[in-house]
Amino acid sequence: MNLPLIGQVPSDVVAAWVFSILGGILLFLWVTKKQKWPIVFGYMRTTHHRKIGTMYILFAIVFFFRAGMDALFIRTQLSMPNNDFWVFQGDKYNEVFTTHGTIMIFFVAMPLLIGLMNVAVPLQIGANDLAFPYLNAVSFWLFLSGGIIFNMSFFFNAAPNAGWTAYAPLATDTYSPGPNINYYIFGLQVSGLGTIFTAINMIVTIVRLKAPGLKLTRMPLFSWSTLVTSFLILIAFPVLAIALLLLTFDRFYGTSFFGGEMGSPVYWQHLFWIFGHPEVYILVLPAFGIFSDVISTFSRQRVYGYTSMVIALALIGLLGFMVWAHHMFTVGLGPLANSVFALTTMLIAIPTGIKVFNWLFTMRGGVVRIKTPMLFALGFIPTFVMGGVTGVMLAVAAADYQYHDSYFVVAHFHYTMVGGTILGAFAGIYYWYPKMTGKVLDETLGRWHFWLFIIGFHLTFLPQHFAGLNGMPRRVYTYTWEDGLFVFNFISTIGAFLMGVSMLFVIWNLYKTHRFSKKAEGDPWDGRTLEWSVDSPAPEHPFTPMPQVTTMDSFWYSKVGKAKLGNAEDPRPSPIAVESYQPVTLAGIMIALSVAFVYNWIWLQVIFGITVFIFFILRSLTDERKAVYRGEAKK
Ligand code: HEM
Ligand SMILES: [Cu+2]
């Protein structure tokens, strides 16, 4: 499209600008008309875990629609051989699968899970908030500014296009000059920093703020999975940060870590996957935790094999660091390395299998009630097992020479990431929605959502296994009639649109629930763990007085009358929730600083760099807690 004053701009970018501006105006008018600005400002200042968790989930869903549109464009382009849908050929196609993959992983799956941790973990362990509420707000705003930086790229017609893995040498300045990859680097760098802070926050909260008597050996499994995941984040994300930093140096300052005589593109692959493989466990362990809690609640049964569940979580986490080279079987590391990594990879199937059997045994002994969260759990088990089986197939190093970079791999990782993480996040949202908003989502619409989504999912991704085995490579924008891939791709596209339709039921459900349903009670599911002992939505200081825990699933046993949930002396002061615009301000500065780097505007880098520094100094000199302490001292 040729625009006056601006010049040539692709028509999809113009369409995005038009829709975003119109949408923005409508949103602005709606918020003004409904007089919701005080609520918006309240959320901008908040440091409260429930509100921050809600915002994580809200923006994750926004990004889910954004990356889902990418997926639908990809699937439309691939629906027929030799197709020419809109602009999505050649380099545009590269942009679309890159933004789809990157956004889904970093700005959908991660914030969905971190949001649920924020909402549920403090409540499950009897804490009044996370250990560092201010830091928590900083984490959230860093995540959002990373997401904004990454998404800006598309609006300025410079979307990253080297895949979510950004392999060198393609991602170096030699082969990708221009700002595209810089957006990738700074989007991930800024949001990754927030993720690391969250991990620290979760670990300290779980270690320090559990209610009296809630020993680690009695802790609900979602909190356990959060603890293990946080350690994985703490080890894996700094590796990503360093890899991105080295790539920054290669692109801006003439170093050659990933090219040249001394460097090697394989170093990038090692660094990326030393982060990247643990990352997929970071995405799936919390989902395991959610399913464990959901299955035991809706089976009215203590989770089967609690100890083995915890050991399996820890083992998967540990083994997750020893398998990264299974992404590099075809690079030429040699038969010995390939065999070792093949074996460690296959070992992971053992603790995973233990968990699957434990879930099945939990249901076997129990009285199963099929509510929406439980439906998602029931859909998850067979789906995830299929992803696990293809995973073991891919782990056979010799066979991987055939599977590598084919649609078989695309099918495999969607079975694990959608079948595990996304189904888990949906289950968690339906399950804990009362704790976030004080309402229970509508059951009928929830069922529609589940059935359309799961049918659409298998229609989309099951045929991709066969497309891959029949020779369809991933990351290609077309194929011919002679390739014999039409039917697989056509079914796959229909499935993708079915999933898209299922998401409309989520929107309908949100609308219907908030318009028509009554306030939920504290314990709508007949729950087992402490979060169900407090009101819905969770109040600001839910655990005053502090409960005294004597068993696992103590709330359940207090209901059936076996062990009363007494009160305890609060062993330590609760974290003080402060209200502050500082975190959101910092996020704004980080966006400006990142843009200065993306376009290599040195003077702006200096100016915003100094601004960040001044911000740190100001922050070090303020202490909002002083006022609170003074108030307490007066009392
Ligand atoms: C919900 C519906 C989804 C559909 C229909 C879908 C579809 C697709 C398609 C068609 C591709 C491109 C394959 C290629 O050309 O190589 C792709 C790639 C990818 N998807 Fe999805 N996807 C979905 C959800 C997700 C989710 C939830 C995640 C992660 C949590 C995810 C992660 C990825 C990744 C990492 C890639 C690889 C990108 C790359 O090659 O760099 N997808 N997806
Ligand atoms: Cu892996």
XYZ file of C-alpha atoms and ligand atoms in Angstrom:
679
model
C 0.000 0.000 0.000
C 1.325 3.460 -0.864
C 0.486 6.014 1.813
C 0.999 9.762 1.422
C 3.979 11.090 3.481
C 4.886 7.588 4.706
C 5.480 5.606 1.539
C 5.188 1.865 0.928
C 3.586 0.002 3.856
C 2.244 -3.571 3.713
C -1.544 -3.650 3.866
C -1.655 -5.908 6.955
C 0.310 -3.303 8.916
C -2.081 -0.573 7.818
C -5.035 -2.744 8.818
C -3.472 -3.326 12.236
C -2.966 0.404 12.803
C -6.534 1.180 11.816
C -8.042 -1.538 14.004
C -5.838 -0.714 16.983
C -6.596 2.993 16.851
C -10.340 2.401 16.482
C -10.262 -0.234 19.220
C -8.261 2.083 21.467
C -10.757 4.917 21.013
C -13.708 2.624 21.724
C -12.013 1.257 24.846
C -11.243 4.787 26.039
C -14.829 5.913 25.536
C -16.198 2.811 27.249
C -13.958 3.239 30.305
C -14.896 6.914 30.507
C -18.613 6.280 30.095
C -18.680 3.526 32.707
C -16.511 5.692 34.988
C -13.942 2.957 35.401
C -10.858 5.184 35.447
C -10.414 4.947 39.258
C -10.301 1.159 38.897
C -7.718 1.402 36.112
C -5.541 3.726 38.197
C -6.002 1.470 41.204
C -4.609 -1.448 39.255
C -1.718 0.691 37.984
C -0.652 1.456 41.572
C -1.353 -1.902 43.134
C 1.163 -4.299 44.630
C -1.431 -6.814 45.766
C -0.881 -10.385 44.591
C -4.462 -11.078 43.541
C -4.735 -7.936 41.441
C -1.313 -8.428 39.878
C -2.171 -12.058 39.113
C -5.413 -10.947 37.490
C -3.555 -8.455 35.297
C -1.035 -11.122 34.231
C -3.897 -13.350 33.117
C -5.815 -10.531 31.431
C -2.868 -9.455 29.294
C -1.912 -13.069 28.583
C -5.380 -13.551 27.110
C -4.984 -10.385 25.020
C -1.676 -11.706 23.698
C -3.309 -15.111 23.165
C -5.757 -13.540 20.735
C -2.926 -11.668 19.039
C -0.726 -14.766 18.569
C -3.806 -16.830 17.763
C -4.508 -14.504 14.837
C -0.989 -15.240 13.620
C -1.780 -18.960 13.825
C -4.973 -18.507 11.825
C -3.106 -16.539 9.137
C -0.501 -19.319 8.954
C -3.191 -21.969 8.713
C -5.119 -20.067 6.044
C -1.988 -19.640 3.934
C -1.266 -23.380 4.273
C -4.838 -24.607 3.747
C -4.320 -25.215 0.005
C -1.286 -26.026 -2.133
C 0.284 -23.064 -3.982
C -1.855 -20.665 -1.960
C -1.382 -16.882 -2.028
C -3.337 -15.639 0.983
C -3.049 -11.863 1.491
C 0.608 -10.988 2.261
C 1.670 -14.150 4.041
C 4.338 -15.471 1.726
C 8.108 -15.326 1.835
C 9.541 -13.070 4.496
C 6.107 -12.162 5.902
C 5.523 -15.832 6.621
C 8.812 -15.908 8.524
C 7.617 -12.966 10.584
C 4.284 -14.547 11.358
C 5.549 -17.882 12.661
C 8.257 -16.085 14.628
C 5.882 -13.708 16.377
C 3.348 -16.508 16.880
C 5.867 -18.810 18.581
C 7.632 -16.144 20.619
C 4.462 -14.474 21.864
C 2.783 -17.792 22.713
C 5.722 -18.892 24.833
C 6.888 -15.694 26.521
C 3.767 -13.543 26.572
C 0.962 -16.109 26.808
C 2.048 -19.331 28.464
C 4.446 -17.744 30.971
C 2.130 -14.962 32.207
C -0.870 -17.311 32.377
C 1.048 -19.553 34.757
C 2.743 -16.752 36.688
C -0.644 -15.069 37.023
C -2.184 -18.202 38.505
C 0.788 -18.557 40.865
C 0.263 -14.992 42.004
C -3.407 -15.576 42.686
C -3.255 -19.017 44.239
C 0.099 -19.669 45.895
C -0.130 -17.159 48.772
C -3.691 -18.341 49.465
C -2.706 -22.013 49.350
C 0.075 -21.591 51.878
C -1.738 -19.188 54.197
C 0.302 -16.070 53.377
C -1.223 -12.603 53.187
C 0.764 -11.632 50.094
C 4.020 -12.453 48.317
C 7.143 -11.741 50.320
C 8.051 -8.659 48.216
C 4.871 -6.993 46.924
C 6.668 -3.992 45.403
C 9.074 -6.264 43.513
C 6.073 -8.229 42.317
C 4.592 -5.122 40.740
C 7.960 -4.381 39.113
C 7.994 -7.938 37.707
C 4.557 -7.533 36.215
C 5.292 -4.183 34.589
C 8.581 -5.493 33.206
C 6.694 -8.416 31.667
C 4.171 -6.058 30.112
C 6.785 -3.643 28.797
C 8.667 -6.602 27.255
C 5.428 -7.648 25.583
C 4.804 -4.127 24.320
C 8.358 -3.783 22.975
C 8.071 -7.104 21.149
C 4.668 -6.255 19.687
C 5.675 -2.753 18.594
C 7.923 -4.319 15.982
C 4.988 -5.353 13.830
C 3.432 -1.895 13.851
C 6.691 -0.431 12.541
C 6.930 -3.133 9.909
C 9.977 -4.698 11.515
C 8.690 -7.906 13.119
C 11.402 -10.422 14.092
C 11.725 -13.145 11.480
C 14.392 -15.636 12.556
C 12.081 -18.056 14.385
C 11.417 -18.105 18.131
C 14.855 -19.715 18.465
C 16.674 -16.830 16.647
C 19.434 -19.142 15.486
C 22.823 -17.693 14.568
C 24.106 -16.948 11.967
C 20.674 -15.966 10.618
C 20.009 -13.702 13.599
C 23.389 -11.925 13.456
C 23.740 -8.545 11.778
C 25.344 -10.134 8.707
C 22.152 -11.923 7.676
C 19.534 -9.896 9.549
C 20.497 -6.241 9.451
C 17.783 -3.824 10.505
C 15.876 -3.552 13.776
C 13.770 -6.761 13.579
C 15.918 -9.062 15.720
C 16.671 -6.174 18.111
C 12.998 -6.090 19.030
C 13.196 -9.799 19.828
C 16.301 -9.304 21.954
C 14.983 -6.425 24.032
C 11.439 -7.739 24.341
C 12.748 -10.972 25.839
C 15.491 -9.324 27.878
C 13.145 -6.929 29.680
C 10.371 -9.433 30.329
C 12.924 -12.088 31.315
C 14.223 -9.813 34.055
C 10.694 -9.629 35.452
C 10.425 -13.419 35.358
C 13.635 -13.812 37.367
C 12.315 -11.403 40.021
C 9.099 -13.410 40.226
C 11.043 -16.614 40.777
C 12.967 -15.075 43.675
C 9.729 -13.719 45.112
C 7.973 -17.099 44.928
C 10.873 -18.975 46.503
C 11.142 -16.569 49.447
C 7.369 -16.541 49.910
C 7.109 -20.315 49.980
C 10.123 -20.803 52.221
C 9.327 -17.996 54.681
C 5.596 -17.294 54.760
C 3.838 -20.635 55.091
C 1.197 -20.761 57.820
C 2.245 -22.396 61.096
C 2.158 -26.174 60.699
C 2.094 -26.096 56.899
C 5.321 -27.984 56.430
C 6.764 -28.622 52.970
C 5.538 -32.202 53.313
C 1.958 -30.929 53.624
C 2.086 -28.268 50.923
C -0.467 -28.452 48.067
C 1.032 -29.686 44.806
C 0.470 -26.461 42.856
C 2.612 -24.639 45.401
C 5.181 -27.405 45.158
C 5.290 -27.105 41.389
C 5.692 -23.338 41.762
C 8.656 -23.848 44.065
C 10.378 -26.274 41.685
C 9.572 -24.108 38.653
C 10.987 -21.037 40.361
C 14.318 -22.775 40.814
C 14.280 -23.756 37.145
C 13.628 -20.116 36.209
C 16.392 -18.947 38.487
C 18.891 -21.182 36.701
C 17.581 -21.066 33.121
C 16.608 -17.433 32.558
C 20.034 -15.959 33.314
C 21.399 -18.237 30.576
C 18.920 -16.688 28.131
C 19.876 -13.219 29.359
C 23.543 -13.946 28.697
C 22.849 -15.451 25.271
C 20.836 -12.365 24.331
C 23.577 -10.103 25.671
C 26.232 -11.855 23.576
C 23.978 -11.591 20.528
C 23.537 -7.885 21.289
C 27.312 -7.478 21.282
C 27.623 -9.403 18.011
C 24.970 -7.261 16.393
C 25.974 -3.849 17.727
C 29.604 -3.815 18.735
C 31.412 -6.059 16.262
C 32.203 -9.042 18.504
C 31.938 -12.505 16.946
C 30.714 -14.940 19.570
C 28.418 -16.672 17.114
C 30.428 -16.345 13.927
C 33.864 -15.501 12.591
C 37.030 -17.455 13.260
C 36.773 -17.959 17.017
C 32.996 -17.964 17.397
C 30.475 -20.526 16.240
C 26.737 -20.575 15.524
C 26.611 -23.820 17.500
C 27.429 -21.845 20.668
C 24.112 -20.036 20.218
C 22.294 -23.328 19.907
C 23.882 -24.609 23.115
C 23.098 -21.451 25.078
C 19.600 -21.182 23.675
C 18.674 -24.759 24.480
C 20.368 -24.826 27.884
C 17.732 -22.210 28.572
C 15.112 -23.509 26.138
C 14.659 -27.052 27.297
C 14.240 -26.170 30.988
C 11.847 -23.498 29.717
C 9.442 -26.106 28.406
C 9.430 -27.712 31.854
C 8.945 -24.278 33.381
C 5.830 -24.183 31.222
C 4.525 -27.631 32.028
C 5.342 -28.268 35.716
C 2.886 -25.632 37.001
C 0.241 -27.189 34.756
C 0.996 -30.552 36.408
C 0.525 -28.837 39.755
C -2.826 -27.361 38.724
C -4.082 -30.728 37.466
C -2.977 -32.469 40.655
C -5.035 -30.058 42.774
C -7.996 -30.068 40.380
C -8.113 -33.857 40.064
C -7.914 -34.440 43.787
C -10.580 -31.794 44.528
C -13.036 -33.116 41.957
C -12.398 -36.739 42.946
C -12.934 -35.923 46.648
C -9.801 -37.827 47.294
C -6.351 -37.019 48.614
C -3.918 -37.102 45.679
C -2.578 -40.605 45.202
C 1.150 -40.996 45.919
C 1.779 -37.462 47.217
C 5.443 -38.131 48.023
C 6.153 -39.684 44.652
C 4.424 -36.709 43.018
C 6.835 -34.302 44.706
C 9.860 -36.457 43.928
C 8.739 -36.744 40.301
C 8.404 -32.956 40.032
C 11.914 -32.475 41.365
C 13.345 -35.240 39.164
C 11.761 -33.827 36.019
C 13.161 -30.427 36.949
C 16.639 -31.855 37.481
C 16.662 -34.047 34.370
C 15.329 -31.085 32.379
C 18.811 -29.546 32.577
C 20.561 -32.580 31.145
C 18.775 -33.033 27.837
C 19.214 -29.796 25.882
C 21.224 -31.324 23.031
C 18.245 -33.413 21.909
C 17.397 -30.288 19.913
C 20.788 -30.588 18.213
C 21.029 -34.252 17.197
C 21.621 -33.291 13.559
C 24.251 -30.625 14.275
C 27.063 -33.189 14.378
C 27.981 -33.501 18.053
C 28.939 -37.140 17.413
C 27.414 -40.507 18.325
C 28.573 -40.505 21.956
C 26.995 -37.147 22.799
C 23.859 -38.032 20.870
C 23.495 -41.332 22.734
C 23.932 -39.697 26.132
C 21.353 -37.023 25.395
C 18.977 -39.584 23.893
C 19.158 -41.612 27.114
C 18.680 -38.713 29.521
C 15.716 -37.576 27.452
C 14.054 -40.960 27.580
C 14.622 -41.115 31.355
C 12.243 -38.197 31.806
C 9.408 -40.430 30.665
C 9.707 -42.330 33.975
C 8.807 -39.588 36.472
C 6.246 -38.274 33.985
C 4.653 -41.709 33.754
C 4.562 -41.900 37.547
C 2.573 -38.696 37.626
C 0.116 -39.889 34.991
C -0.581 -43.100 36.919
C -0.972 -41.168 40.160
C -3.622 -38.948 38.573
C -5.459 -42.002 37.296
C -5.303 -43.709 40.698
C -6.546 -40.544 42.394
C -9.683 -40.702 40.262
C -10.032 -44.454 40.613
C -10.427 -44.270 44.377
C -12.610 -41.183 44.361
C -16.077 -39.840 43.674
C -15.555 -37.965 40.424
C -17.560 -34.794 39.722
C -17.133 -33.458 36.225
C -17.100 -29.663 36.395
C -15.316 -27.530 33.776
C -11.861 -27.547 35.451
C -12.097 -31.324 35.772
C -13.110 -31.635 32.100
C -9.915 -29.873 31.117
C -7.973 -32.254 33.369
C -9.621 -35.249 31.731
C -8.803 -33.856 28.280
C -5.238 -33.184 29.325
C -4.257 -36.720 30.352
C -4.631 -38.519 26.983
C -3.520 -35.455 24.995
C -0.360 -34.956 26.990
C 0.447 -38.669 26.907
C 0.357 -38.507 23.109
C 2.782 -35.584 23.175
C 4.990 -37.575 25.536
C 5.016 -40.604 23.254
C 6.062 -38.576 20.207
C 8.676 -36.988 22.471
C 10.231 -40.368 23.150
C 10.122 -41.079 19.407
C 12.010 -37.843 18.753
C 14.536 -38.767 21.429
C 15.744 -41.676 19.293
C 18.699 -39.766 17.891
C 19.054 -41.785 14.695
C 15.358 -41.495 13.875
C 15.445 -37.769 14.583
C 17.456 -37.267 11.394
C 14.150 -37.978 9.669
C 11.821 -36.086 12.010
C 14.020 -33.040 12.510
C 12.519 -29.737 11.334
C 9.413 -31.467 9.993
C 5.745 -30.969 10.877
C 6.079 -34.028 13.113
C 7.974 -31.777 15.512
C 5.349 -29.040 15.216
C 2.675 -31.600 16.118
C 4.746 -32.907 19.036
C 5.387 -29.602 20.747
C 1.827 -28.383 20.336
C 0.590 -31.609 21.967
C 2.762 -30.823 24.977
C 2.398 -27.046 25.115
C -1.263 -26.713 24.235
C -2.221 -30.125 25.682
C -0.229 -29.409 28.858
C 0.279 -25.711 29.511
C -2.756 -24.189 27.844
C -5.256 -26.807 29.042
C -3.686 -26.453 32.494
C -4.049 -22.685 32.413
C -7.699 -22.990 31.341
C -8.367 -25.479 34.137
C -6.666 -23.131 36.598
C -8.617 -20.095 35.413
C -11.998 -21.836 35.740
C -10.928 -23.278 39.096
C -9.567 -20.131 40.751
C -11.786 -17.611 38.976
C -13.924 -17.183 42.136
C -10.789 -16.250 44.093
C -9.908 -13.594 41.511
C -13.311 -12.013 40.893
C -15.827 -13.482 43.297
C -17.828 -15.147 40.520
C -18.028 -18.710 39.230
C -17.816 -18.946 35.431
C -20.828 -20.379 33.647
C -20.731 -24.199 33.426
C -22.598 -24.618 30.121
C -20.452 -22.126 28.246
C -17.370 -23.637 29.893
C -18.328 -27.022 28.477
C -18.814 -25.548 25.005
C -15.403 -23.970 25.280
C -13.824 -27.256 26.346
C -15.396 -29.481 23.701
C -14.840 -27.146 20.758
C -11.291 -26.480 21.877
C -10.286 -30.104 22.385
C -11.912 -31.307 19.154
C -10.405 -28.384 17.244
C -7.053 -29.098 18.838
C -6.867 -32.736 17.749
C -8.198 -31.877 14.282
C -5.423 -29.305 13.945
C -2.462 -31.192 15.239
C -3.115 -34.912 14.717
C -2.863 -34.641 10.892
C 0.376 -32.676 11.250
C 2.141 -35.831 12.464
C 1.336 -37.454 9.131
C 2.141 -34.334 7.117
C 5.551 -34.388 8.799
C 6.134 -38.102 8.261
C 5.218 -37.528 4.597
C 7.997 -35.003 4.290
C 6.479 -31.596 5.037
C 9.177 -29.350 6.553
C 8.227 -26.777 9.186
C 8.576 -23.046 8.513
C 7.627 -23.298 4.813
C 4.844 -21.133 3.432
C 3.608 -23.411 0.687
C 3.731 -26.854 -0.960
C 2.531 -28.331 -4.245
C -0.330 -30.651 -5.211
C 2.240 -33.349 -6.053
C 3.468 -33.351 -2.435
C 0.251 -35.091 -1.395
C -0.122 -32.900 1.700
C -3.399 -31.166 0.906
C -5.793 -33.253 3.002
C -3.669 -33.099 6.165
C -3.286 -29.354 5.868
C -6.902 -28.720 5.025
C -8.156 -30.637 8.077
C -5.564 -28.859 10.181
C -6.869 -25.460 9.095
C -10.477 -26.389 9.889
C -9.384 -27.476 13.362
C -7.546 -24.217 13.962
C -10.659 -22.197 13.193
C -12.688 -24.408 15.499
C -10.276 -23.521 18.293
C -10.721 -19.888 17.352
C -14.505 -20.265 17.671
C -14.131 -21.948 21.064
C -12.367 -18.832 22.349
C -15.413 -16.736 21.476
C -17.251 -18.778 24.103
C -14.719 -17.563 26.654
C -15.590 -13.964 25.857
C -19.298 -14.735 25.967
C -18.774 -16.513 29.276
C -16.930 -13.555 30.811
C -19.694 -11.227 29.685
C -22.521 -13.473 30.882
C -20.900 -14.226 34.229
C -20.227 -10.608 35.079
C -23.570 -9.403 33.903
C -25.877 -11.999 35.393
C -24.312 -14.214 38.044
C -24.374 -13.756 41.806
C -21.374 -13.499 44.080
C -19.724 -16.847 44.719
C -19.254 -18.341 48.168
C -15.800 -18.916 49.595
C -15.761 -22.616 48.809
C -17.727 -23.275 45.582
C -15.987 -26.553 44.643
C -15.954 -28.204 48.076
C -12.181 -27.642 48.100
C -9.426 -29.188 50.134
C -6.727 -26.566 50.508
C -6.491 -23.270 52.380
C -7.496 -20.924 49.541
C -11.061 -22.236 49.855
C -11.224 -21.345 53.538
C -11.266 -17.611 52.749
C -13.877 -15.459 51.055
C -14.283 -15.034 47.264
C -12.768 -12.827 45.917
C -9.822 -13.223 48.254
C -9.760 -10.246 50.667
C -6.713 -8.018 51.142
C -5.586 -9.711 54.343
C -7.229 -13.120 54.058
C -5.407 -14.835 56.900
C -6.087 -12.681 59.929
C -6.210 -14.552 62.216
C -3.654 -17.040 60.969
C -4.846 -20.668 60.677
C -2.998 -23.466 62.450
C -2.406 -26.351 60.051
C -2.097 -29.891 61.379
C -2.458 -32.123 58.310
C -2.270 -32.156 54.548
C -5.485 -30.839 52.908
C -6.264 -29.361 56.325
C -9.284 -27.362 55.187
C -10.947 -30.545 53.925
C -10.306 -32.415 57.171
C -11.622 -29.479 59.169
C -14.850 -29.694 57.133
C -15.322 -33.414 57.609
C -14.675 -32.813 61.274
C -11.542 -34.824 61.767
C -9.182 -31.983 62.667
C -10.296 -28.506 63.552
C -8.581 -25.629 61.784
C -7.557 -23.631 64.842
C -5.994 -20.192 64.993
C -2.325 -19.592 65.503
C -0.221 -16.701 66.624
C 1.004 -14.959 63.438
C 4.685 -15.858 63.537
C 5.951 -12.912 61.491
C 4.628 -9.598 60.199
C 2.720 -9.816 56.931
C 4.178 -8.182 53.826
C 2.938 -4.605 53.625
C 1.013 -3.811 50.463
C 2.088 -0.389 49.250
C 0.534 1.618 46.447
C 2.912 3.212 44.004
C 3.175 4.432 40.451
C 6.919 3.747 40.457
C 6.788 0.261 38.862
C 4.647 1.390 35.926
C 6.905 4.429 35.475
C 9.933 2.166 35.383
C 8.214 0.103 32.700
C 7.726 3.217 30.573
C 11.395 4.132 30.915
C 12.432 0.591 30.014
C 10.359 0.759 26.818
C 12.005 4.056 25.857
C 15.473 2.717 26.649
C 14.820 -0.440 24.628
C 13.582 1.496 21.615
C 16.724 3.594 21.793
C 18.727 0.369 21.576
C 16.560 -1.212 18.887
C 17.285 1.690 16.531
C 20.775 2.295 17.925
C 20.091 5.920 18.861
C 23.090 6.437 21.084
C 22.115 9.769 22.643
C 18.726 8.460 23.669
C 20.428 5.402 25.138
C 22.562 7.687 27.288
C 19.605 9.828 28.356
C 17.303 6.941 29.257
C 20.172 4.991 30.782
C 20.767 7.911 33.152
C 17.011 8.088 33.804
C 16.970 4.451 34.889
C 19.912 5.143 37.168
C 18.192 8.153 38.739
C 15.103 6.005 39.188
C 17.133 3.436 41.122
C 18.567 6.118 43.384
C 15.146 7.632 44.052
C 13.753 4.207 44.781
C 16.544 3.464 47.221
C 15.733 6.644 49.093
C 11.990 6.056 49.449
C 10.389 3.666 51.862
C 6.590 3.690 51.817
C 6.574 1.213 54.665
C 7.817 3.897 57.074
C 4.356 5.431 57.323
C 2.840 2.038 58.081
C 5.418 1.236 60.739
C 4.918 4.659 62.316
C 1.177 3.990 62.445
C 1.777 0.652 64.130
C 4.177 2.145 66.630
C 1.523 4.708 67.630
C -0.981 1.908 68.249
C -3.980 -22.492 19.829
C -3.811 -22.722 18.570
C -2.475 -22.827 17.860
C -2.356 -23.046 16.535
C -3.479 -23.243 15.530
C -0.945 -23.067 16.233
C -0.408 -23.266 14.960
C 0.931 -23.161 14.631
C 1.471 -23.237 13.311
C 0.655 -23.465 12.059
C 2.818 -23.055 13.391
C 3.788 -22.903 12.234
C 4.558 -24.053 11.879
C 5.576 -23.722 10.840
O 5.292 -23.042 9.836
O 6.696 -24.158 11.048
C 3.131 -22.899 14.771
C 4.405 -22.726 15.279
C 4.707 -22.608 16.627
N 3.803 -22.583 17.672
Fe 1.801 -22.713 17.512
N -0.233 -22.864 17.381
C -1.133 -22.717 18.418
C -0.830 -22.513 19.750
C 0.459 -22.463 20.265
C 0.783 -22.345 21.662
C -0.228 -22.262 22.791
C 2.136 -22.325 21.745
C 3.037 -22.211 22.961
C 2.687 -22.154 24.193
C 2.663 -22.412 20.418
C 4.011 -22.412 20.112
C 4.529 -22.463 18.838
C 5.932 -22.386 18.528
C 7.065 -22.246 19.538
C 6.044 -22.473 17.149
C 7.338 -22.472 16.358
C 7.635 -21.127 15.818
C 8.891 -21.199 15.045
O 8.992 -22.078 14.173
O 9.784 -20.381 15.316
N 1.626 -22.493 19.538
N 1.968 -22.954 15.521
Cu 13.947 -30.164 24.763
